[in-house]
Structures are given as C-alpha cells and as structure tokens.
Short mmCIF file of C-alpha atoms and ligand atoms in Angstrom, two decimals:
data_model
loop_
_atom_site.label_atom_id
_atom_site.label_comp_id
_atom_site.label_asym_id
_atom_site.label_seq_id
_atom_site.Cartn_x
_atom_site.Cartn_y
_atom_site.Cartn_z
CA MET Y 10 182.17 129.62 244.61
CA LYS Y 11 182.68 130.67 248.20
CA LEU Y 12 185.96 131.34 249.92
CA TYR Y 13 186.89 132.50 253.37
CA ASN Y 14 188.32 136.00 253.30
CA THR Y 15 190.62 136.85 256.24
CA LEU Y 16 189.78 140.50 255.59
CA SER Y 17 186.06 140.12 256.37
CA LYS Y 18 186.42 136.96 258.50
CA LYS Y 19 183.60 135.49 256.42
CA LYS Y 20 183.04 133.11 253.57
CA GLU Y 21 182.32 135.25 250.55
CA GLU Y 22 181.13 134.56 247.03
CA PHE Y 23 184.06 134.82 244.65
CA VAL Y 24 183.61 137.58 242.10
CA PRO Y 25 186.63 138.10 239.84
CA LEU Y 26 187.89 141.58 239.03
CA GLU Y 27 187.77 140.61 235.39
CA GLU Y 28 185.27 138.10 234.03
CA GLY Y 29 186.80 134.66 233.46
CA LYS Y 30 190.17 135.63 234.86
CA VAL Y 31 191.80 135.30 238.22
CA ARG Y 32 194.99 136.85 239.50
CA ILE Y 33 196.66 135.14 242.44
CA TYR Y 34 199.78 136.03 244.38
CA VAL Y 35 201.23 133.54 246.86
CA CYS Y 36 204.13 134.50 249.14
CA GLY Y 37 206.91 132.05 248.44
CA PRO Y 38 209.69 130.69 250.61
CA THR Y 39 212.90 132.29 251.77
CA VAL Y 40 215.53 130.17 250.11
CA TYR Y 41 218.33 129.33 252.54
CA ASN Y 42 217.73 125.62 252.93
CA PHE Y 43 215.63 122.74 251.59
CA ILE Y 44 211.95 123.53 252.07
CA HIS Y 45 210.25 121.72 254.93
CA ILE Y 46 206.85 120.11 254.72
CA GLY Y 47 205.28 123.09 256.54
CA ASN Y 48 206.36 125.29 253.62
CA ALA Y 49 204.87 122.67 251.31
CA ARG Y 50 201.40 123.17 252.77
CA PRO Y 51 200.65 126.56 251.17
CA MET Y 52 202.29 125.39 247.95
CA ILE Y 53 200.01 122.36 247.70
CA VAL Y 54 196.88 124.12 248.96
CA PHE Y 55 197.08 127.12 246.64
CA ASP Y 56 198.19 125.00 243.68
CA THR Y 57 194.94 123.10 244.23
CA VAL Y 58 192.98 126.37 244.37
CA ARG Y 59 194.61 127.31 241.09
CA ARG Y 60 193.78 123.93 239.54
CA TYR Y 61 190.14 124.26 240.57
CA PHE Y 62 189.90 127.67 238.89
CA LEU Y 63 191.42 126.11 235.76
CA TYR Y 64 188.88 123.27 235.94
CA LYS Y 65 186.12 125.91 236.09
CA GLY Y 66 187.48 127.45 232.90
CA TYR Y 67 189.20 130.51 234.38
CA GLU Y 68 192.38 131.89 232.96
CA VAL Y 69 194.71 131.96 235.95
CA ASN Y 70 197.68 134.26 236.35
CA TYR Y 71 199.55 132.80 239.32
CA VAL Y 72 202.60 134.54 240.72
CA SER Y 73 204.75 133.23 243.54
CA ASN Y 74 208.06 134.76 244.53
CA PHE Y 75 211.28 133.49 245.99
CA THR Y 76 212.69 135.70 248.73
CA ASP Y 77 216.35 135.54 247.78
CA VAL Y 78 217.77 138.35 249.91
CA ASP Y 79 217.41 137.94 253.65
CA ASP Y 80 219.40 137.75 256.90
CA LYS Y 81 219.12 133.96 257.00
CA ILE Y 82 220.51 133.59 253.48
CA ILE Y 83 223.42 135.90 254.31
CA LYS Y 84 224.13 133.96 257.52
CA LYS Y 85 224.17 130.64 255.66
CA ALA Y 86 226.47 132.12 252.99
CA ILE Y 87 228.93 133.28 255.66
CA GLU Y 88 228.83 129.86 257.34
CA GLU Y 89 229.65 128.14 254.06
CA GLY Y 90 232.06 130.81 252.85
CA VAL Y 91 230.16 131.31 249.58
CA SER Y 92 228.09 134.16 248.15
CA ALA Y 93 224.45 134.76 249.16
CA ASP Y 94 223.61 134.42 245.48
CA GLU Y 95 225.06 130.91 245.39
CA ILE Y 96 222.96 129.88 248.40
CA SER Y 97 219.70 131.24 247.03
CA LYS Y 98 220.26 129.86 243.51
CA ARG Y 99 221.03 126.43 244.95
CA TYR Y 100 217.90 126.28 247.10
CA ILE Y 101 215.63 127.71 244.42
CA ALA Y 102 216.75 124.84 242.18
CA GLU Y 103 216.17 122.31 244.99
CA CYS Y 104 212.77 123.83 245.79
CA LYS Y 105 211.73 123.52 242.15
CA LYS Y 106 212.66 119.81 242.22
CA ASP Y 107 210.50 119.30 245.31
CA MET Y 108 207.66 121.20 243.69
CA GLU Y 109 207.83 118.97 240.65
CA GLY Y 110 207.74 115.90 242.90
CA MET Y 111 204.61 117.25 244.59
CA ASN Y 112 203.09 117.93 241.15
CA ILE Y 113 202.86 121.66 241.79
CA LEU Y 114 202.42 123.56 238.55
CA PRO Y 115 205.18 126.10 237.94
CA ALA Y 116 203.83 129.60 238.56
CA THR Y 117 203.07 131.80 235.58
CA LYS Y 118 205.98 133.77 237.01
CA HIS Y 119 208.36 133.10 239.90
CA PRO Y 120 209.93 136.53 240.47
CA LEU Y 121 213.12 136.89 242.49
CA ALA Y 122 213.35 139.79 244.91
CA THR Y 123 216.93 140.58 243.82
CA GLU Y 124 215.78 141.07 240.23
CA GLU Y 125 213.05 143.55 241.17
CA ILE Y 126 215.04 146.13 243.15
CA CYS Y 127 214.29 148.89 240.63
CA GLY Y 128 210.56 148.58 241.21
CA MET Y 129 211.14 148.65 244.96
CA LEU Y 130 213.15 151.87 244.75
CA GLU Y 131 210.34 153.40 242.72
CA MET Y 132 207.57 152.37 245.12
CA ILE Y 133 209.54 153.55 248.15
CA GLN Y 134 210.06 156.93 246.45
CA VAL Y 135 206.32 157.20 245.74
CA LEU Y 136 205.61 156.47 249.41
CA ILE Y 137 208.09 159.15 250.49
CA ASP Y 138 206.58 161.64 248.03
CA LYS Y 139 203.09 160.95 249.33
CA GLY Y 140 204.18 161.36 252.93
CA TYR Y 141 203.77 157.70 253.82
CA ALA Y 142 207.49 157.12 254.33
CA TYR Y 143 210.55 158.94 255.64
CA GLU Y 144 214.27 158.45 255.76
CA LYS Y 145 216.50 158.48 258.85
CA ASN Y 146 220.24 157.84 258.59
CA GLY Y 147 219.92 155.81 255.40
CA THR Y 148 216.96 153.74 256.56
CA VAL Y 149 213.51 154.33 255.11
CA TYR Y 150 210.49 153.65 257.33
CA PHE Y 151 206.80 153.37 256.55
CA ARG Y 152 204.72 155.84 258.60
CA THR Y 153 202.20 153.30 259.83
CA ARG Y 154 199.73 155.65 261.55
CA LYS Y 155 199.35 157.64 258.35
CA PHE Y 156 197.65 154.67 256.70
CA GLU Y 157 194.28 154.88 258.37
CA GLU Y 158 193.15 151.37 257.63
CA TYR Y 159 196.23 149.78 259.18
CA GLY Y 160 195.15 146.66 261.07
CA LYS Y 161 192.16 145.83 258.85
CA LEU Y 162 193.48 142.42 257.84
CA SER Y 163 194.77 141.18 261.18
CA HIS Y 164 191.89 142.95 262.99
CA LYS Y 165 194.38 144.52 265.34
CA ASN Y 166 194.00 147.78 267.12
CA LEU Y 167 196.85 150.26 266.67
CA ASP Y 168 197.01 151.17 270.34
CA ASP Y 169 197.32 147.52 271.40
CA LEU Y 170 200.06 147.15 268.85
CA GLN Y 171 201.74 150.25 270.16
CA SER Y 172 202.08 148.90 273.67
CA GLY Y 173 203.39 145.59 272.29
CA GLY Y 174 205.73 147.43 269.98
CA ARG Y 175 207.55 149.46 272.62
CA SER Y 176 209.76 146.56 273.55
CA LEU Y 177 210.89 146.42 269.92
CA LEU Y 178 212.56 149.78 270.23
CA VAL Y 179 215.67 148.12 271.61
CA SER Y 180 216.36 146.58 268.20
CA GLY Y 181 218.33 149.59 266.99
CA GLU Y 182 215.33 151.26 265.43
CA ASP Y 183 214.92 153.90 268.15
CA GLU Y 184 215.33 156.58 265.52
CA LYS Y 185 211.83 155.78 264.26
CA GLU Y 186 209.11 158.39 264.63
CA ASP Y 187 206.82 155.75 266.02
CA SER Y 188 207.42 152.21 267.26
CA LEU Y 189 204.78 150.96 264.79
CA ASP Y 190 206.76 152.13 261.77
CA PHE Y 191 208.44 149.41 259.74
CA VAL Y 192 211.43 149.25 257.43
CA LEU Y 193 211.21 149.70 253.66
CA TRP Y 194 214.93 150.07 253.00
CA LYS Y 195 217.95 149.49 255.22
CA PRO Y 196 221.63 150.31 254.80
CA LYS Y 197 223.97 147.39 254.31
CA LYS Y 198 226.24 146.00 256.94
CA GLU Y 199 229.78 144.98 256.10
CA GLY Y 200 229.89 142.09 253.61
CA GLU Y 201 226.17 142.11 252.80
CA PRO Y 202 224.74 142.25 249.29
CA SER Y 203 223.58 145.80 248.52
CA TRP Y 204 222.15 148.08 245.87
CA ASP Y 205 222.62 151.80 245.46
CA SER Y 206 219.74 154.07 246.31
CA ALA Y 207 219.03 157.72 247.04
CA TRP Y 208 219.05 156.90 250.78
CA SER Y 209 221.96 154.46 251.22
CA ALA Y 210 223.66 151.48 249.67
CA GLY Y 211 221.48 148.81 251.15
CA ARG Y 212 218.67 146.36 250.62
CA PRO Y 213 214.88 146.28 250.74
CA GLY Y 214 212.74 145.24 253.68
CA TRP Y 215 210.88 141.97 253.21
CA HIS Y 216 207.34 143.40 252.91
CA ILE Y 217 208.04 145.84 250.08
CA GLU Y 218 209.26 142.96 247.89
CA CYS Y 219 205.84 141.35 247.64
CA SER Y 220 203.96 144.64 247.09
CA VAL Y 221 206.25 145.38 244.15
CA MET Y 222 206.36 141.93 242.58
CA SER Y 223 202.59 141.61 242.81
CA LYS Y 224 202.11 145.02 241.16
CA LYS Y 225 204.57 144.32 238.39
CA TYR Y 226 203.24 140.92 237.35
CA LEU Y 227 199.56 141.18 238.27
CA GLY Y 228 198.72 144.88 238.36
CA ASP Y 229 197.66 147.31 241.10
CA GLN Y 230 194.69 145.15 242.06
CA ILE Y 231 194.54 141.41 242.35
CA ASP Y 232 191.87 138.86 243.17
CA ILE Y 233 193.56 136.63 245.72
CA HIS Y 234 196.61 137.06 247.90
CA ALA Y 235 197.62 134.01 249.87
CA GLY Y 236 200.10 132.47 252.26
CA GLY Y 237 200.43 130.76 255.62
CA GLU Y 238 198.54 132.25 258.57
CA ASP Y 239 201.75 133.48 260.22
CA LEU Y 240 201.99 135.99 257.37
CA VAL Y 241 198.74 137.81 258.25
CA PHE Y 242 200.64 140.00 260.66
CA PRO Y 243 202.84 141.84 260.07
CA HIS Y 244 203.75 140.77 256.52
CA HIS Y 245 200.38 141.00 254.78
CA GLU Y 246 199.15 143.88 256.90
CA ASN Y 247 202.26 145.80 255.82
CA GLU Y 248 201.88 144.78 252.20
CA ILE Y 249 198.34 146.23 252.23
CA ALA Y 250 199.57 149.48 253.79
CA GLN Y 251 202.37 149.90 251.23
CA SER Y 252 200.37 148.90 248.14
CA GLU Y 253 197.21 150.80 248.98
CA ALA Y 254 199.12 153.91 250.04
CA ALA Y 255 201.24 153.85 246.87
CA ASN Y 256 198.61 152.80 244.33
CA GLY Y 257 195.53 154.44 245.86
CA LYS Y 258 193.45 151.31 245.23
CA GLU Y 259 192.32 148.27 247.16
CA PHE Y 260 195.18 145.79 246.85
CA ALA Y 261 193.66 142.29 247.00
CA ARG Y 262 189.97 141.41 247.09
CA TYR Y 263 190.39 138.13 248.95
CA TRP Y 264 193.04 137.10 251.45
CA MET Y 265 193.45 133.37 251.97
CA HIS Y 266 195.58 131.81 254.70
CA ASN Y 267 196.38 128.20 255.41
CA ALA Y 268 196.70 126.95 258.98
CA PHE Y 269 199.92 125.42 260.18
CA LEU Y 270 201.27 122.01 259.71
CA ASN Y 271 202.17 120.89 263.22
CA ILE Y 272 204.25 118.16 264.66
CA ASP Y 273 203.38 116.94 268.15
CA ASN Y 274 200.84 119.78 268.07
CA ARG Y 275 203.52 122.46 267.72
CA LYS Y 276 204.17 124.48 264.60
CA MET Y 277 206.73 122.82 262.38
CA SER Y 278 209.45 125.38 261.81
CA LYS Y 279 213.10 125.72 261.07
CA SER Y 280 213.72 127.84 264.14
CA LEU Y 281 212.20 125.23 266.48
CA GLY Y 282 214.18 122.53 264.71
CA ASN Y 283 211.16 120.17 264.67
CA PHE Y 284 210.81 119.80 260.94
CA PHE Y 285 211.12 117.32 258.10
CA THR Y 286 212.23 118.51 254.72
CA VAL Y 287 210.22 117.51 251.67
CA ARG Y 288 213.39 115.79 250.47
CA GLU Y 289 213.53 113.60 253.58
CA ILE Y 290 209.92 112.58 253.14
CA SER Y 291 210.58 111.75 249.48
CA GLU Y 292 213.04 109.08 250.60
CA LYS Y 293 210.24 107.20 252.37
CA TYR Y 294 207.17 108.07 250.33
CA ASP Y 295 206.13 109.03 246.86
CA LEU Y 296 205.50 112.79 247.23
CA GLN Y 297 201.99 112.18 245.90
CA VAL Y 298 201.30 110.67 249.33
CA LEU Y 299 202.43 113.91 250.99
CA ARG Y 300 200.16 115.88 248.68
CA PHE Y 301 197.23 113.56 249.41
CA PHE Y 302 197.92 113.88 253.15
CA MET Y 303 197.89 117.70 252.98
CA LEU Y 304 194.60 117.72 251.10
CA SER Y 305 192.96 115.25 253.46
CA ALA Y 306 192.31 118.15 255.87
CA HIS Y 307 190.68 121.50 255.25
CA TYR Y 308 193.35 124.11 254.59
CA ARG Y 309 192.18 126.34 257.45
CA SER Y 310 192.42 123.53 260.01
CA PRO Y 311 195.70 122.82 261.74
CA LEU Y 312 197.11 119.52 260.53
CA ASN Y 313 199.26 117.32 262.69
CA PHE Y 314 201.95 115.38 260.89
CA SER Y 315 202.35 111.76 261.96
CA ALA Y 316 203.55 108.46 260.55
CA GLU Y 317 200.05 107.00 261.10
CA LEU Y 318 198.35 109.71 259.06
CA MET Y 319 200.92 109.33 256.29
CA GLU Y 320 200.26 105.56 256.23
CA ALA Y 321 196.52 106.22 256.09
CA SER Y 322 197.08 108.62 253.18
CA LYS Y 323 199.24 106.07 251.43
CA ASN Y 324 196.50 103.46 251.75
CA GLY Y 325 193.82 105.89 250.64
CA LEU Y 326 195.78 106.88 247.58
CA GLU Y 327 196.48 103.25 246.76
CA ARG Y 328 192.76 102.50 246.88
CA ILE Y 329 192.16 105.10 244.16
CA ILE Y 330 195.12 103.98 242.06
CA THR Y 331 194.08 100.32 242.33
CA ALA Y 332 190.59 101.20 241.10
CA VAL Y 333 192.08 103.08 238.15
CA ASP Y 334 194.47 100.18 237.42
CA ASN Y 335 191.55 97.76 237.46
CA LEU Y 336 189.70 99.91 234.95
CA LYS Y 337 192.79 99.92 232.74
CA PHE Y 338 193.13 96.18 233.07
CA HIS Y 339 189.52 95.57 232.11
CA MET Y 340 189.82 98.03 229.25
CA SER Y 341 192.65 96.07 227.71
CA ASN Y 342 190.84 92.74 228.14
CA THR Y 343 187.19 93.38 227.42
CA GLN Y 344 185.63 92.10 224.21
CA THR Y 345 182.85 94.72 224.19
CA GLU Y 346 183.39 98.16 222.72
CA LYS Y 347 180.12 100.08 223.03
CA MET Y 348 178.10 100.92 226.13
CA THR Y 349 174.82 99.16 226.75
CA ASP Y 350 171.78 101.29 227.63
CA GLU Y 351 172.13 100.15 231.19
CA GLU Y 352 175.75 101.28 231.27
CA GLN Y 353 174.76 104.62 229.82
CA ASP Y 354 172.41 105.09 232.76
CA LYS Y 355 175.09 104.03 235.16
CA LEU Y 356 177.59 106.48 233.73
CA ALA Y 357 175.04 109.28 233.90
CA ARG Y 358 174.60 108.51 237.59
CA THR Y 359 178.25 109.40 238.28
CA GLU Y 360 177.09 113.01 237.95
CA THR Y 361 176.09 112.92 241.63
CA TYR Y 362 179.73 112.32 242.61
CA VAL Y 363 180.90 115.15 240.37
CA LYS Y 364 178.29 117.39 241.97
CA SER Y 365 179.43 116.51 245.50
CA PHE Y 366 183.05 117.00 244.49
CA GLU Y 367 182.31 120.44 243.08
CA ALA Y 368 180.08 121.41 245.99
CA ALA Y 369 182.93 120.58 248.38
CA MET Y 370 185.45 122.57 246.39
CA GLU Y 371 183.08 125.52 246.05
CA ASP Y 372 182.65 125.59 249.80
CA ASP Y 373 185.97 127.26 250.56
CA PHE Y 374 187.97 124.48 248.94
CA ASN Y 375 186.97 121.69 251.24
CA THR Y 376 189.39 119.15 249.79
CA ALA Y 377 188.64 116.65 252.58
CA ASP Y 378 185.05 116.35 251.36
CA ALA Y 379 186.17 116.43 247.73
CA ILE Y 380 188.36 113.39 248.46
CA ALA Y 381 185.37 111.70 250.13
CA ALA Y 382 183.40 112.21 246.87
CA ILE Y 383 186.28 110.60 244.95
CA PHE Y 384 186.22 107.62 247.32
CA ASP Y 385 182.49 107.23 246.68
CA LEU Y 386 183.19 107.25 242.97
CA VAL Y 387 185.95 104.66 243.45
CA LYS Y 388 183.50 102.40 245.27
CA TYR Y 389 180.94 102.88 242.49
CA SER Y 390 183.56 102.09 239.91
CA ASN Y 391 184.66 98.94 241.72
CA THR Y 392 181.13 97.65 242.16
CA THR Y 393 179.78 98.42 238.69
CA THR Y 394 182.59 97.09 236.53
CA ASP Y 395 184.10 93.74 235.66
CA GLU Y 396 185.75 92.06 232.71
CA LYS Y 397 182.42 92.04 230.87
CA SER Y 398 181.96 95.82 231.04
CA SER Y 399 182.23 97.69 227.77
CA LYS Y 400 185.38 99.59 226.96
CA GLU Y 401 183.36 102.75 226.54
CA TYR Y 402 181.88 102.51 230.04
CA LEU Y 403 185.25 101.66 231.60
CA LYS Y 404 186.85 104.57 229.76
CA GLY Y 405 184.09 106.90 230.95
CA LEU Y 406 184.82 106.05 234.58
CA PHE Y 407 188.56 106.11 234.01
CA ASP Y 408 188.47 109.59 232.44
CA LEU Y 409 186.32 110.92 235.25
CA LEU Y 410 188.61 109.59 237.97
CA VAL Y 411 191.67 111.00 236.22
CA LYS Y 412 189.96 114.37 235.78
CA LEU Y 413 188.78 114.83 239.36
CA ASN Y 414 192.08 113.67 240.81
CA ASP Y 415 193.90 116.02 238.50
CA VAL Y 416 192.05 118.95 240.10
CA LEU Y 417 193.71 117.90 243.36
CA GLY Y 418 197.02 117.46 241.54
CA ILE Y 419 196.96 113.73 242.20
CA ILE Y 420 198.22 111.60 239.35
CA VAL Y 421 196.34 108.31 239.29
CA ASP Y 422 197.28 107.14 235.83
CA LYS Y 423 201.00 106.87 236.18
CA LYS Y 424 202.56 106.21 232.83
CA GLU Y 425 205.59 104.39 234.04
CA GLU Y 426 208.37 105.00 231.61
CA LEU Y 427 209.84 101.63 230.84
CA LEU Y 428 213.51 101.60 230.10
CA ALA Y 429 214.56 100.03 226.82
CA GLU Y 430 216.53 97.36 228.67
CA ASP Y 431 213.47 96.39 230.76
CA ILE Y 432 211.42 96.07 227.59
CA GLU Y 433 214.09 93.86 225.99
CA LYS Y 434 214.14 91.67 229.09
CA LEU Y 435 210.36 91.20 228.99
CA ILE Y 436 210.54 90.38 225.28
CA GLU Y 437 213.16 87.71 225.97
CA GLU Y 438 210.99 86.28 228.74
CA ARG Y 439 208.06 86.20 226.33
CA GLN Y 440 210.14 84.33 223.73
CA SER Y 441 211.14 81.67 226.26
CA ALA Y 442 207.53 81.38 227.44
CA ARG Y 443 206.47 80.75 223.86
CA LYS Y 444 209.15 78.13 223.37
CA GLU Y 445 207.84 76.38 226.46
CA LYS Y 446 204.34 76.70 225.01
CA ASN Y 447 203.34 78.82 227.96
CA PHE Y 448 201.16 81.03 225.77
CA ALA Y 449 199.23 82.42 228.69
CA ARG Y 450 202.40 83.98 230.12
CA ALA Y 451 203.49 85.16 226.68
CA ASP Y 452 200.16 86.94 226.18
CA GLU Y 453 200.30 88.37 229.66
CA ILE Y 454 203.67 89.98 228.92
CA ARG Y 455 202.37 91.39 225.65
CA ASP Y 456 199.36 92.91 227.47
CA GLU Y 457 201.52 94.23 230.27
CA LEU Y 458 203.70 96.02 227.75
CA LEU Y 459 200.67 97.27 225.86
CA ALA Y 460 199.23 98.75 229.04
CA LYS Y 461 202.47 100.70 229.36
CA GLY Y 462 202.20 101.92 225.79
CA ILE Y 463 204.58 99.45 224.14
CA ILE Y 464 203.43 97.59 221.02
CA LEU Y 465 205.15 94.35 219.99
CA GLU Y 466 205.48 93.27 216.39
CA ASP Y 467 206.54 89.78 215.41
CA THR Y 468 208.68 90.14 212.30
CA ARG Y 469 210.88 87.76 210.35
CA GLU Y 470 213.93 89.33 211.97
CA GLY Y 471 212.48 88.75 215.42
CA VAL Y 472 210.34 90.75 217.79
CA LYS Y 473 210.36 94.49 217.38
CA TRP Y 474 208.76 97.07 219.66
CA LYS Y 475 207.53 100.59 219.33
CA LYS Y 476 205.77 103.16 221.49
CA ALA Y 477 202.01 103.41 220.97
P1 AMP L 505 208.95 131.16 254.96
O1 AMP L 505 210.03 130.56 254.11
O2 AMP L 505 209.14 130.95 256.43
O3 AMP L 505 208.68 132.62 254.59
O4 AMP L 505 207.60 130.38 254.63
C1 AMP L 505 207.08 130.21 253.34
C2 AMP L 505 205.61 129.86 253.43
O5 AMP L 505 205.41 128.68 254.22
C3 AMP L 505 204.77 130.94 254.11
O6 AMP L 505 203.52 131.04 253.42
C4 AMP L 505 204.56 130.41 255.51
O7 AMP L 505 203.40 130.91 256.10
C5 AMP L 505 204.43 128.92 255.24
N1 AMP L 505 204.73 128.07 256.41
C6 AMP L 505 205.88 128.05 257.12
N2 AMP L 505 205.81 127.13 258.11
C7 AMP L 505 204.59 126.54 258.00
C8 AMP L 505 203.91 125.50 258.72
N3 AMP L 505 204.47 124.84 259.73
N4 AMP L 505 202.68 125.15 258.32
C9 AMP L 505 202.08 125.78 257.28
N5 AMP L 505 202.66 126.77 256.58
C10 AMP L 505 203.90 127.15 256.92
ZN1 ZN L 506 204.78 138.21 250.72
#
C-alpha cells in the first residue's frame, strides 16, 4: 500500500510500526459552531483510510480530538452570554450527529483538550527542563531554533520564516527571545477559562494539545498523523517540534493532508463566510450524497463544491443503489437457489473489479478510481443478472457490492425501518386487495414487506406480522 507522505513529498510504501496494527491521529475541529462541509472533507477522507485498513485486516486505533478551548469558542460564549463549556459541549454533540449522518465511524477515542490539561502541563515542563521552552511573564514559549529539524514537514527555511515572522512581533509577543518562538501556555485574560500552572493561571496553546493527546492515546510514536493541508504549517510543524523534543523519538511516520474544499475556487471557510454547514446540506440531500461527492475526487486534489457536482454524485449513487435494489428484487423472486457452472465462472470474474478497486485504494487512496471500479461492477451486475439468475449468484454480487461500498462508508443496502403504523396500513391494503381478488397486488405487498424484513402470517385471528 502506498501513501503520499508530506514529510518526504513522495508516495511511500506503508510499513506499520507494529505488524497488523495502525495508529492514526486526525486533528479534529474547533467546536464553536456547526461544522461546515470543508471540515467534513478530512473527516470523510480519513474515515475512508481507516475503513480500508480495517478491510485489509489491520487493527486500527484512531484518535481524533475536539479542540474545546479556543479564542473563537470564548468569543461565541460571550456573545451568547453562556459559558465556553456550554458552547463546546453543544457543538460537539451537533458535530457527532453530522458525523453519524455521513456514516463516519466514531473514533476509538475523541479526546477533549480541556480534559487533558494535566498531560499538557507535564509535557511543557519536560520541554522547559530540556531547554526547549522558557517562561516570560507567565507565558511559556517553545524555543524554535533549538529544534534543529524545524521546518522538515513544511519544507520551510528558518531564515525565510524569520523575515516573515518579524511582522508578528506586534501581536504582544515582543517579549519572545526569537520571533519564531511559539506559545505553549498563556495567561488568562479576564473572564476566560483557566487552569492553574507553575507559570500562570492560564490555558494551553493549540499545538501542544495535539502532541499530548496523541501521546496519551497512541504512544510516543504513531503511524499516521493527518488533517487538512492548512495544518501543515504551523500546526503540524509545531507538533513535530514539541513531540520530538519532549519524547526524543520520531513522532509520526507518515503525514497525510487533504486539499481544500473550495467554493467558486476559493477555500471554503468560516472567516470568509463562504461556507455551507453539513446541517444545511442535509436539508437538501441525504448526507451519503455528500460523502460520495467528497470521495469522487482524490483527497489531495482541490475539490470545488457546486450544485451540478452534487447532482452528479446523487445520480451516481442512485445508479449503485438501483443495481443493489434490483439484485434484492431478483433474490426475492427467483425460483433457482444454486449457481450454475456458468454463473460460478461469472462470479469468479468479478475478481478483476475487486483487484482494480484495491489497486486504486493502494495507490494513495485513489477513491475516484475505486468508485470507477464499483461502477464497472454495477454495469456487470446489471448485464449479467435477471429474474432467472440463481439466488446464490445474485447474493454473491450483492455481498460484493455491499462490501466494497462499505469500505468507502457508502451504505447501499438501506434497511428502511418501517414504522408499525406503516406496516399496519400495508396489511390493510393487502386485505382489501384480496377481497377484490387482486391477488397480484396482495402478493406484491407481501413481498415488499418481506424485502424490508417483515414476515406476514395469516392466522385465524387475522394477519399477524413479525420481524425476520
Ligand atoms: P478547524 O476547525 O478550522 O481547525 O478545521 C478542522 C479540520 O478541517 C482541519 O483538518 C482543517 O484543515 C479542515 N478544513 C477546514 N476548512 C477546510 C476546507 N475548506 N477544505 C478542506 N479541509 C478543511
Ligand atoms: Zn492537531
């Protein structure tokens, strides 16, 4: 399996730190509002990476944080006249609902920055003890030039950064030894949430949070660290400096970054105000369509959001679901159970589609090509099946389509939960159809219910139903 490593700027063969296991850390959102569909891109992309590792038989430990202490959260809390905690709790809950709608597996652990302050105090102290950090008036800074490999991820040169950084000195950090130094701990301002520390009552800088949460839940070294490409610098560069300076080991073997989701070819972001929330999109589309749309492009290519592309994704997804529905329909109607020899051959030939699907995924998670392989399989399924196909053959194709789509997190076999009252209504309709001797309709209703997992029993007391 090959993946593009931002660190080496090359596609590299994936070799896990520990055989059969993979440890992934994905930087999560800052929770001060509903997530927008730009934030959804890394969630969907790296959930798919995780699912592919699971498909390959790896045990995956997947950690993704929520940044729940931040200037933007505090600002929103002041605007609403509530606590910062109330804001972050509210939007974590909303984010989890959106994630469920997009069929994103819950992480093995979703740590919250505010619950990991102890670990941050410890790591900052280690950095001070090792000479990588210093305190000035209650603020603790990381001594960037002391970490010799600084810049290795973003491929930036320290002197170029230095000239760019001078202008930053106006931001009240002129007490720093060097303009390149960044904050690990800062004293609180009036009304802000704070924690006691040896340096001041204050709160952590953003970068130290991820170094600490990754260490605590995944260990000093991890396989993959991921996030959107805007995080390469300074966030991930700083995470590397902190973790490697504190732990004395290489932090992450592979660094993966998704490109932006754009709108009118500009980055979709809250600060530019040109964004759609996942919630807004869910009012118009099933969120599976959004997921399918995101995966229709390679994760390292910029993706432009448009109504046309969403419609195209909706149609594409429907094509797959229709093929799966047809298989289900034939399965419940066919008279033949066992595969013929010819069908056995045909089923064996689907291996080529599985191979292309896997080859695409193993080439730096090329989901666009993986979807193309699924479309080829859909076409094959449509052209090699009919009502005379055996149940076994139909089931073989059905299982394969469900399995490959599941790797992409796309649900193609929706088990619609029928409400009891809807079932009763259909049973009544079936009774009237029978009275009118419209047996075809009566049978159709029975089959329709059966396909949704409801079995009808004609008893002396009337029709009864149960779940299959
Ligand atoms: P934030 O809440 O801004 O820290 O973002 C959370 C995650 O979403 C990070 O991995 C960002 O890189 C990513 N992200 C934010 N905006 C976009 C966008 N327009 N396209 C792709 N990823 C984004
Ligand atoms: Zn992070």
